[in-house]
Each structure stands twice: as C-alpha cells, then as structure tokens.
mmCIF file of C-alpha atoms and ligand atoms in Angstrom:
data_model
loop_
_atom_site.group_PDB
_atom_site.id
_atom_site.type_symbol
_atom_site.label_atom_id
_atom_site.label_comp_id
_atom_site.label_asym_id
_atom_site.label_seq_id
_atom_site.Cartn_x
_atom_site.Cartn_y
_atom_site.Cartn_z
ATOM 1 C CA UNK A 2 10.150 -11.663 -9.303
ATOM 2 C CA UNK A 3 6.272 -10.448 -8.914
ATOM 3 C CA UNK A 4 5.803 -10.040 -5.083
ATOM 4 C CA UNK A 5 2.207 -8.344 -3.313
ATOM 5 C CA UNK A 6 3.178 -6.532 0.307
ATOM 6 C CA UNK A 7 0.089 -6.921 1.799
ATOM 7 C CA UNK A 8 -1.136 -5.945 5.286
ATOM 8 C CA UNK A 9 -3.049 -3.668 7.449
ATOM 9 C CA UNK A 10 -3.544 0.006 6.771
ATOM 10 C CA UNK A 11 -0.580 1.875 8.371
ATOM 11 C CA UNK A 12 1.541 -1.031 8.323
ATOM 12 C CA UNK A 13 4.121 0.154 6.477
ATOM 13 C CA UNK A 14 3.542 -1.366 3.074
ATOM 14 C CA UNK A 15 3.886 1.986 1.100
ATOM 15 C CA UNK A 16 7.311 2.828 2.943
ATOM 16 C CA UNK A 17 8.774 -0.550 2.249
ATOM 17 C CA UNK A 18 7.571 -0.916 -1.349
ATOM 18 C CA UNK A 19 8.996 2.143 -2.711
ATOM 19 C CA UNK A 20 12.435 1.400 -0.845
ATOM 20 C CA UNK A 21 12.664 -2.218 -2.408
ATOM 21 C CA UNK A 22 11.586 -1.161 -5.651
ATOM 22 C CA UNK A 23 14.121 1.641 -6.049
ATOM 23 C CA UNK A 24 16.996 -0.704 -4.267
ATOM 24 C CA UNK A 25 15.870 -3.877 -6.457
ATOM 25 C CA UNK A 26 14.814 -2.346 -9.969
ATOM 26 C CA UNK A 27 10.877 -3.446 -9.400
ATOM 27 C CA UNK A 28 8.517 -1.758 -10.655
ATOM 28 C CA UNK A 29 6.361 -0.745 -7.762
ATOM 29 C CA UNK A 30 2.321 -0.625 -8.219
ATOM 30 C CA UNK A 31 -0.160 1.012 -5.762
ATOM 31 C CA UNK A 32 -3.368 1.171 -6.451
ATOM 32 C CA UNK A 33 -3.699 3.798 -3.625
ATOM 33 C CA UNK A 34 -1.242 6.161 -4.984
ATOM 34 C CA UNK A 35 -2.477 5.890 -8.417
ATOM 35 C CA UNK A 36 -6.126 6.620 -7.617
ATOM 36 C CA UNK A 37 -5.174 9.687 -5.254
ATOM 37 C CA UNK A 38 -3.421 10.429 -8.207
ATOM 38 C CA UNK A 39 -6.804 10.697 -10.647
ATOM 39 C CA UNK A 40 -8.714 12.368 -7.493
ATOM 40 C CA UNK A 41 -5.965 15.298 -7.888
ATOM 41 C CA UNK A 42 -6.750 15.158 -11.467
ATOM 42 C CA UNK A 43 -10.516 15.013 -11.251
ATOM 43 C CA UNK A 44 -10.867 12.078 -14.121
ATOM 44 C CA UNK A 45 -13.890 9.949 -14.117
ATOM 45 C CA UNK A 46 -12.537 7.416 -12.120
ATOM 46 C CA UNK A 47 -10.974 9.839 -9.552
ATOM 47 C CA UNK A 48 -14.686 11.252 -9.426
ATOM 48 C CA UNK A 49 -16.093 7.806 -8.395
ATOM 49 C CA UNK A 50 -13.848 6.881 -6.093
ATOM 50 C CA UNK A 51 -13.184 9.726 -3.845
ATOM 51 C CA UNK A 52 -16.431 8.912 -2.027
ATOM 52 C CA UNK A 53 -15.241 5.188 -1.094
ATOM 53 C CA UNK A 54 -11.382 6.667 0.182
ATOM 54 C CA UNK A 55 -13.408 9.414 2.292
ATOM 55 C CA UNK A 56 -15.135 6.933 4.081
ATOM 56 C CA UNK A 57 -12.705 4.222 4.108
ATOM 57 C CA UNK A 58 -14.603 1.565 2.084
ATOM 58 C CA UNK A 59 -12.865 -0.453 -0.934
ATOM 59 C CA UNK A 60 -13.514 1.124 -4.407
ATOM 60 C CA UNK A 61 -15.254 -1.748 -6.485
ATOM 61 C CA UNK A 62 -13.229 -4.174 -7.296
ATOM 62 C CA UNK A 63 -14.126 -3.728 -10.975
ATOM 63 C CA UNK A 64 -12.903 -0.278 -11.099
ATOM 64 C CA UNK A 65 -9.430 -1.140 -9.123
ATOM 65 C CA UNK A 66 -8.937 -4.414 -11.445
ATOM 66 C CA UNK A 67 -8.786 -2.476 -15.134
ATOM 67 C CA UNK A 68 -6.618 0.181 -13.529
ATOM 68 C CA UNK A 69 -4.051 -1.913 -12.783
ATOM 69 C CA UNK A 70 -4.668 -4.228 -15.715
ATOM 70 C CA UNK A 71 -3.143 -1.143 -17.799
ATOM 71 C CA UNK A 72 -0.611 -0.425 -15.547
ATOM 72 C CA UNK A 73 0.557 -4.370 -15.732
ATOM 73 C CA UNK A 74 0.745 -4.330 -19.539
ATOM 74 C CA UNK A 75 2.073 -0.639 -19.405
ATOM 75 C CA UNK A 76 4.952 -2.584 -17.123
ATOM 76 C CA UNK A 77 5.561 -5.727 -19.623
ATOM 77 C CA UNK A 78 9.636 -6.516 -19.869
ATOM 78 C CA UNK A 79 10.225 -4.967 -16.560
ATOM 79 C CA UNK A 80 12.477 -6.997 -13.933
ATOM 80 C CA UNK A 81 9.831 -7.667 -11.335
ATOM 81 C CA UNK A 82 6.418 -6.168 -10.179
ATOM 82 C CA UNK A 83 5.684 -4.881 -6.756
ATOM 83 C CA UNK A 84 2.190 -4.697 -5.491
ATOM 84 C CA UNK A 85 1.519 -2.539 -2.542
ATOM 85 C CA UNK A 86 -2.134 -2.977 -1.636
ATOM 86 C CA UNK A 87 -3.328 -5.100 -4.356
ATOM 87 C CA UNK A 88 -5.188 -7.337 -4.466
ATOM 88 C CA UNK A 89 -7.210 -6.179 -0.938
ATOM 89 C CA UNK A 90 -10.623 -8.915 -1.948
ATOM 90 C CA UNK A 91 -10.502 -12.582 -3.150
ATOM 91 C CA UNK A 92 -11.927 -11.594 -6.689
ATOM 92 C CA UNK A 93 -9.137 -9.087 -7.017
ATOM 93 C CA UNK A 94 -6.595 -12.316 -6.615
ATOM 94 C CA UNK A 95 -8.210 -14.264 -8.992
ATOM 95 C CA UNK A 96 -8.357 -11.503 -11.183
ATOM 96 C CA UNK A 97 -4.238 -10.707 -10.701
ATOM 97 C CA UNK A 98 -3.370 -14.135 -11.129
ATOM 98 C CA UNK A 99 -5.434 -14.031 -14.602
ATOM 99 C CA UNK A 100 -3.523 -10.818 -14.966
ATOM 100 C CA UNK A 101 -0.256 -11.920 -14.707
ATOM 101 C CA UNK A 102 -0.715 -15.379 -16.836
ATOM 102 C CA UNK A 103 -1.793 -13.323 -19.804
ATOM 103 C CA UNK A 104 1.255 -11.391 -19.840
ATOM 104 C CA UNK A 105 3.384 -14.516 -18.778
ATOM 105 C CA UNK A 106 3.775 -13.906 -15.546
ATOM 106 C CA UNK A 107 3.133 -15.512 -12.177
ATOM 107 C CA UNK A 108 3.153 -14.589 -8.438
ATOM 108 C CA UNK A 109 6.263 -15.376 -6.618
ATOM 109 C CA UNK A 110 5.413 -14.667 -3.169
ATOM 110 C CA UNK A 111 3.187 -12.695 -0.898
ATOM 111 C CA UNK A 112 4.788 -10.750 2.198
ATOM 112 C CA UNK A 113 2.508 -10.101 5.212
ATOM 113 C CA UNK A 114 3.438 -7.049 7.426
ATOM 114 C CA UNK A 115 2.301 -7.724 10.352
ATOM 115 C CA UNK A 116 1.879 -4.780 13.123
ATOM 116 C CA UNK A 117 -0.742 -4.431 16.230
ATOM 117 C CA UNK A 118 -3.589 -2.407 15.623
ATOM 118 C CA UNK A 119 -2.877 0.741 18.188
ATOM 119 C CA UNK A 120 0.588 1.199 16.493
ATOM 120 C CA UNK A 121 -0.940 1.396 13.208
ATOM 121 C CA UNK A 122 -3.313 3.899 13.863
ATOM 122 C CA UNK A 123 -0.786 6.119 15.416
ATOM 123 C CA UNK A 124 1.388 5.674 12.030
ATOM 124 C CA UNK A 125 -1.382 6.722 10.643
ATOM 125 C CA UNK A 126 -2.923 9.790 12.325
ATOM 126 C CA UNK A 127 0.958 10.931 12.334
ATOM 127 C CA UNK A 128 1.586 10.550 8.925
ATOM 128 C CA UNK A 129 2.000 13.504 6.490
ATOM 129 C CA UNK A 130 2.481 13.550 2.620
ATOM 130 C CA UNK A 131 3.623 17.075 0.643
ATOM 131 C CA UNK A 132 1.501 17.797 -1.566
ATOM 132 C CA UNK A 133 4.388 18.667 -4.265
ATOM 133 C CA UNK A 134 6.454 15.482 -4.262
ATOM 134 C CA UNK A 135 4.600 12.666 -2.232
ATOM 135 C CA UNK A 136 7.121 12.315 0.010
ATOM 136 C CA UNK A 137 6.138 10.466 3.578
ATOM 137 C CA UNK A 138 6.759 11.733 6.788
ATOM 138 C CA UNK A 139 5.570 11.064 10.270
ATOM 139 C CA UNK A 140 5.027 13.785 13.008
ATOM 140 C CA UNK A 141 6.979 12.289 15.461
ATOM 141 C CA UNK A 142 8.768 8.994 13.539
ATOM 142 C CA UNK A 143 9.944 11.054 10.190
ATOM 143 C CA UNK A 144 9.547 14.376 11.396
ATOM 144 C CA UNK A 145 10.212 17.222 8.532
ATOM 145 C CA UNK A 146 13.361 19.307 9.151
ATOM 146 C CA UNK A 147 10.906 22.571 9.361
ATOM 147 C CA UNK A 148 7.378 21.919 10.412
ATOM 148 C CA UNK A 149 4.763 21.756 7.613
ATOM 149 C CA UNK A 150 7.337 21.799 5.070
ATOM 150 C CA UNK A 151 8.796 18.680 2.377
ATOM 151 C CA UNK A 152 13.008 18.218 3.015
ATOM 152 C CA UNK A 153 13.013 17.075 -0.307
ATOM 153 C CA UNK A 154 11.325 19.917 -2.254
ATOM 154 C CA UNK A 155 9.814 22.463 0.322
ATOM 155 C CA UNK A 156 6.481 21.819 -0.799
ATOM 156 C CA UNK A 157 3.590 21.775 1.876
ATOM 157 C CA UNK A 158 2.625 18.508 3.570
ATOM 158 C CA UNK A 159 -0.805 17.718 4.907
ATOM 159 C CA UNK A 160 -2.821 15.174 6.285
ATOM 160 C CA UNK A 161 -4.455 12.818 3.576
ATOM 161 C CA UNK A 162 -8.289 12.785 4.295
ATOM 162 C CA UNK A 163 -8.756 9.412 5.315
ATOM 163 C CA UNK A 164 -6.292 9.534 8.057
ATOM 164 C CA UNK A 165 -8.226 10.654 10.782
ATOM 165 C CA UNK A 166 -8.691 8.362 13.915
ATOM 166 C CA UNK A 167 -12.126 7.591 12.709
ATOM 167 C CA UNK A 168 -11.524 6.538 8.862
ATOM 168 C CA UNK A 169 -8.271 4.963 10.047
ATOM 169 C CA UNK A 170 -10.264 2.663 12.579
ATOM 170 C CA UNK A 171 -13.021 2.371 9.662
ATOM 171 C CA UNK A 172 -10.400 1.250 7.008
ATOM 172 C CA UNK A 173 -8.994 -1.153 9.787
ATOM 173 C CA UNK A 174 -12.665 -2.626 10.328
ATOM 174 C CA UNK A 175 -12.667 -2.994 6.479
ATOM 175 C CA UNK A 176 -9.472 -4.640 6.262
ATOM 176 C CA UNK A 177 -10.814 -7.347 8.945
ATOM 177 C CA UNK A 178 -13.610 -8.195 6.780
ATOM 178 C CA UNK A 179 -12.724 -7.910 3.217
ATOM 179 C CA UNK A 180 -8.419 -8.485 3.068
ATOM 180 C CA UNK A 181 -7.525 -10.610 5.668
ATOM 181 C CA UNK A 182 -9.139 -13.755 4.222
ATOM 182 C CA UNK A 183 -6.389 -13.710 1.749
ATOM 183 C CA UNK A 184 -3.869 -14.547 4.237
ATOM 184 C CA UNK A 185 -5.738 -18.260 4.635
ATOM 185 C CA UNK A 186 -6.153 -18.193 0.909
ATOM 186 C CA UNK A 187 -2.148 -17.737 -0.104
ATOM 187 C CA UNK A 188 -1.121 -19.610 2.859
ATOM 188 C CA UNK A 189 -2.816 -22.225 1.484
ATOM 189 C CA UNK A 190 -1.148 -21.399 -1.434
ATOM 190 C CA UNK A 191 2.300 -21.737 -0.336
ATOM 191 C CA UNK A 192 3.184 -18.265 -1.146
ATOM 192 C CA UNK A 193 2.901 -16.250 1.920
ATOM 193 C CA UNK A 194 5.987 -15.440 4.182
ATOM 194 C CA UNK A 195 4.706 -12.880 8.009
ATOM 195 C CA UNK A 196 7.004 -10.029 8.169
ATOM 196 C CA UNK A 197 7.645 -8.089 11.522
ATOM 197 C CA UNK A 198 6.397 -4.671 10.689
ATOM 198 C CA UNK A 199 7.843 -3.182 14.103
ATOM 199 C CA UNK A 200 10.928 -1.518 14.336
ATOM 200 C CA UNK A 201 12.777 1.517 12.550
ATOM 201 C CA UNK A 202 11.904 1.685 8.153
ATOM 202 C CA UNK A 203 15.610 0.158 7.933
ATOM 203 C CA UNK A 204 15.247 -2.312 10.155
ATOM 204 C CA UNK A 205 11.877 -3.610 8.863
ATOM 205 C CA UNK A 206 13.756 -3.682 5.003
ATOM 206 C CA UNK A 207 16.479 -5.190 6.149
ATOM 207 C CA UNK A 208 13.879 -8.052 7.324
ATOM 208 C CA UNK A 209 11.865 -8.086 3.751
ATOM 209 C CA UNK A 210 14.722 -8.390 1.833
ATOM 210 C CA UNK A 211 15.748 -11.194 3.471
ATOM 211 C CA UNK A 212 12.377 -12.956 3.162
ATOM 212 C CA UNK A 213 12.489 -11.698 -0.294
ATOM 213 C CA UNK A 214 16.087 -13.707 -1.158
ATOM 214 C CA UNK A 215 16.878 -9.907 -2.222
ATOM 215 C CA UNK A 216 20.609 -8.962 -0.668
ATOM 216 C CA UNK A 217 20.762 -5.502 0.711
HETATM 217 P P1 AP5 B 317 -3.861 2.933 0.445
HETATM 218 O O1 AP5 B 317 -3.218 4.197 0.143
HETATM 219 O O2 AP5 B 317 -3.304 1.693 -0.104
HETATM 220 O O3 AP5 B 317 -4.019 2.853 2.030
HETATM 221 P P2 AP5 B 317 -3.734 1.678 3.069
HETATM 222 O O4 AP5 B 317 -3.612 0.282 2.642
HETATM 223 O O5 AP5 B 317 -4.764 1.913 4.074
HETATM 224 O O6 AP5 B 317 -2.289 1.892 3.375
HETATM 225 P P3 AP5 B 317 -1.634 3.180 3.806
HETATM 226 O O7 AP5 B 317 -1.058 3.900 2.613
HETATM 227 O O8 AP5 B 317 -2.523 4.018 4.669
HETATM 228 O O9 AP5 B 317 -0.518 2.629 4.768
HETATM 229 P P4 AP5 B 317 0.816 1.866 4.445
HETATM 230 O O10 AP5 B 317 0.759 0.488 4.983
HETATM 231 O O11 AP5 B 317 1.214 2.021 3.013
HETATM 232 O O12 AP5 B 317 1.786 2.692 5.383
HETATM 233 P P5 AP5 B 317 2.881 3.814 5.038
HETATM 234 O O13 AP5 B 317 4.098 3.170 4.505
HETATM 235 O O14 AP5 B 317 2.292 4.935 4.262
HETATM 236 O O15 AP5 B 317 -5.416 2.974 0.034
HETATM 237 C C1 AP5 B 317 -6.209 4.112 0.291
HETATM 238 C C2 AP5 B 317 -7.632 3.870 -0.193
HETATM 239 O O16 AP5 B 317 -7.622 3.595 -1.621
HETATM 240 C C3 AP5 B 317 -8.331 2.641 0.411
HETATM 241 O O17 AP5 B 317 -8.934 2.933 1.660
HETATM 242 C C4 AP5 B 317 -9.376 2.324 -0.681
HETATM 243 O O18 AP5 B 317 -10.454 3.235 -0.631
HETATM 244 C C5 AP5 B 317 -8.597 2.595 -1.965
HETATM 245 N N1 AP5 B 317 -7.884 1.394 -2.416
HETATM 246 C C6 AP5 B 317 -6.532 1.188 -2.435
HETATM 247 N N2 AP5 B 317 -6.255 -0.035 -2.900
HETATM 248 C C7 AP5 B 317 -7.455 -0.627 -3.192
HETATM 249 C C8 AP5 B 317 -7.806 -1.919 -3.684
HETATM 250 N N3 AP5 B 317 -6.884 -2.831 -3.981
HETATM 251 N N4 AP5 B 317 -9.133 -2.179 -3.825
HETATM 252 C C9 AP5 B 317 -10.076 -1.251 -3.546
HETATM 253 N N5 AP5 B 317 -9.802 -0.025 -3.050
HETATM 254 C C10 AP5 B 317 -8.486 0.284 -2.882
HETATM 255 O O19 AP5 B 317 3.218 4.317 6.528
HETATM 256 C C11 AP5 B 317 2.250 4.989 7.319
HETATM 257 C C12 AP5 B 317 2.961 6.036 8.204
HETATM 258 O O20 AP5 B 317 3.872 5.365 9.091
HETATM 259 C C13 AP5 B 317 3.820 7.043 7.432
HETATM 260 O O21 AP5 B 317 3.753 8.279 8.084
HETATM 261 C C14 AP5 B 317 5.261 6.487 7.532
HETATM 262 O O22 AP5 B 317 6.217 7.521 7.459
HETATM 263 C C15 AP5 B 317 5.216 5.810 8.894
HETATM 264 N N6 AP5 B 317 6.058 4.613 8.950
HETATM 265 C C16 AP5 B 317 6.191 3.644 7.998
HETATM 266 N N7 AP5 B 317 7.010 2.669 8.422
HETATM 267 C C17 AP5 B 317 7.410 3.032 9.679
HETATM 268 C C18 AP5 B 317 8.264 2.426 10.649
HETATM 269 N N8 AP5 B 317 8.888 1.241 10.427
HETATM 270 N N9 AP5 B 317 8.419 3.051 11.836
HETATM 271 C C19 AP5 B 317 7.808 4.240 12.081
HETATM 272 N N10 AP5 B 317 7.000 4.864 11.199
HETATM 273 C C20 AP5 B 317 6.793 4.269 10.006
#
C-alpha cells in the first residue's frame, strides 16, 4: 500500500507517519527529515536549501523530486511507502505518480489531516526535537521527563529554526497557496479520505488506521 499524509504544517503528519510505519512495516519517507538531515551534514543540497526552510518557502520542486526519486528506488520490494509531506505542489504529484509507475507502483490513497490553524501553530511553537535521536516532544502536549533533555537518549532538544510564530504563520501562508490545491486535485481523483487531526497522538492513529483498512 503507497499512501501520502498530507496536511498543514503542525498537523501532525510527522507523528502519525512514523507510528504507522513502525506498526504497519511501511517504509516511511519525509522529505523534511531527510533534508534537515543534509543541512546537519552540510552537502550541496543541504547548502541550497537551508535558505528556503529558514524562511518557510518550498525548496524547488526539482531539488525535492530527485531526492526522493533515490530514496523510492533505494525502497524497491518494500511492503508499502509512506509519504509524509510529499508531494506539497501539483508538479511534485505528477512527478510521484511518474515515480511510482516506473518502479511498478501506484498511489493507493491520500489522507488529509485536517486541524484549525491556531492549534497548529501552537503544536508548532511547542514542539521540540533532540538533537541526538530526533525524537518529538511538545512543551506542554509531550513534555520531556526533565526539561531540555531526550527520555529516550538524554540528548538535548531544541527548537527547529523554522518554528517560530512568524515562519510557522509563513509556512502556513505557503501551504494555502502552493499544497492545498492538491486536495481538489486527488479528490477529484478518488483517492483522498479527511482525517480529524484533533485529539490525543493515539486517538488520531487509531482514526488513520481505520481510514487506512490497517487494524491496530
Ligand atoms: P516539514 O518538516 O515537512 O514541515 P511541515 O510540513 O511544516 O510539517 P511539520 O514537520 O512542521 O509538522 P507535522 O505535521 O509533521 O507535525 P508533527 O507531527 O511534527 O518541512 C520543513 C521544510 O522542508 C518546509 O518548510 C520546506 O522548506 C521543506 N520541504 C519539506 N517537504 C518539501 C516538499 N515536498 N517540497 C518542497 N520543500 C519541502 O507535530 C508537531 C508538534 O505537535 C510536535 O511537537 C508533536 O509532538 C505535536 N503533536 C503531534 N500530534 C499531536 C497531537 N495529536 N496532540 C498534541 N500534540 C501533537
């Protein structure tokens, strides 16, 4: 099963994809974790796209579309794909679609989390990530057990750049413009299913497996 989570920043998309690919065997894909990932590592493409994330703007879609061309073939055989923020423009879904058929694959069905804009924005002006691990927490949601510090691994957590109150709102204003048209487009497609986003993280997987026909 090949399934994008799409949705507004904040929304819960990151949370929910890891949990259902580790619960379901899918092999999850973001292409914001794996482009923080070649900022910390100060490659090419992690040089040219830090200035987009600072400011909240899309990195081009050519950039976004041969990273995860790799990581689709690099995934070839595996039970399902998850994409998590991908594709975010209309050529970027004509592009995974074109993606997919080459390796004999095809989209099975897109799942919109839907949550109000103010709610968002405190998800995401809460939110910290340790800088060891990657783990997720929230200041006042998924507080850490001691402040500043990862349960998992005790390494330190901060706030990723772009979550301020302004870049959120900018990402938001972004998302209005240049993602939310695909909502018409794979409506019209027959592939799109609205997912509550509100609630507790269990209570909101508990809702996308069941859209997702995925027990559990
Ligand atoms: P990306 O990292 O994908 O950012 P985003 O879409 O803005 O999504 P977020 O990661 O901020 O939020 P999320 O919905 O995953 O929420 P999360 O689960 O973390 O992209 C970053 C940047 O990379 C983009 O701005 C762009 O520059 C670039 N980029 C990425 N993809 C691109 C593409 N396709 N094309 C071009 N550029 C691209 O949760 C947020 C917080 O809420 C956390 O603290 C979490 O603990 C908490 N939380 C989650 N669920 C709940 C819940 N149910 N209740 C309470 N708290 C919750």
């Amino acid at each position: 099963m090949n399934v994008v989570v799409m949705g507004p920043p904040g929304a819960g998309k990151g949370t929910q994809a890891k949990l259902l690919a580790e619960r379901h065997g899918l092999v999850h894909l973001s292409p914001g974790d794996l482009l923080r990932e070649a900022v910390k590592e100060g490659t090419p493409l992690g040089l040219e796209a830090k200035a987009y994330m600072d400011r909240g703007s899309l990195v081009p879609d050519g950039l976004v579309i041969e990273l995860m061309r790799a990581r689709i073939r690099e995934s070839g055989g595996a039970r399902g794909l998850l994409f998590d923020g991908f594709p975010r423009t209309l050529a970027q879904a004509d592009a995974l679609d074109a993606m997919l058929s080459e390796s004999g694959f095809a989209l099975d069905m897109v799942v919109n989390v839907v949550l109000p804009e103010e709610e968002a924005i405190r998800r995401l002006t809460g939110r910290r990530v340790c800088r060891v691990c990657g783990a997720n927490y929230h200041l006042e949601y998924r507080p850490p057990n001691a402040p500043g510090r990862c349960d998992l691994c005790g390494g330190e957590l901060y706030q990723r750049s772009d979550d301020s109150e302004e870049t959120a709102r900018a990402r938001f204003e972004v998302y209005r413009r240049q993602t939310e048209p695909l909502i018409a487009y794979y409506a019209a497609r027959g592939l799109l299913r609205d997912v509550d986003g509100s609630g507790g993280v269990d209570e909101v997987a508990e809702r996308l497996s069941r859209t997702l026909g995925l027990a559990g």
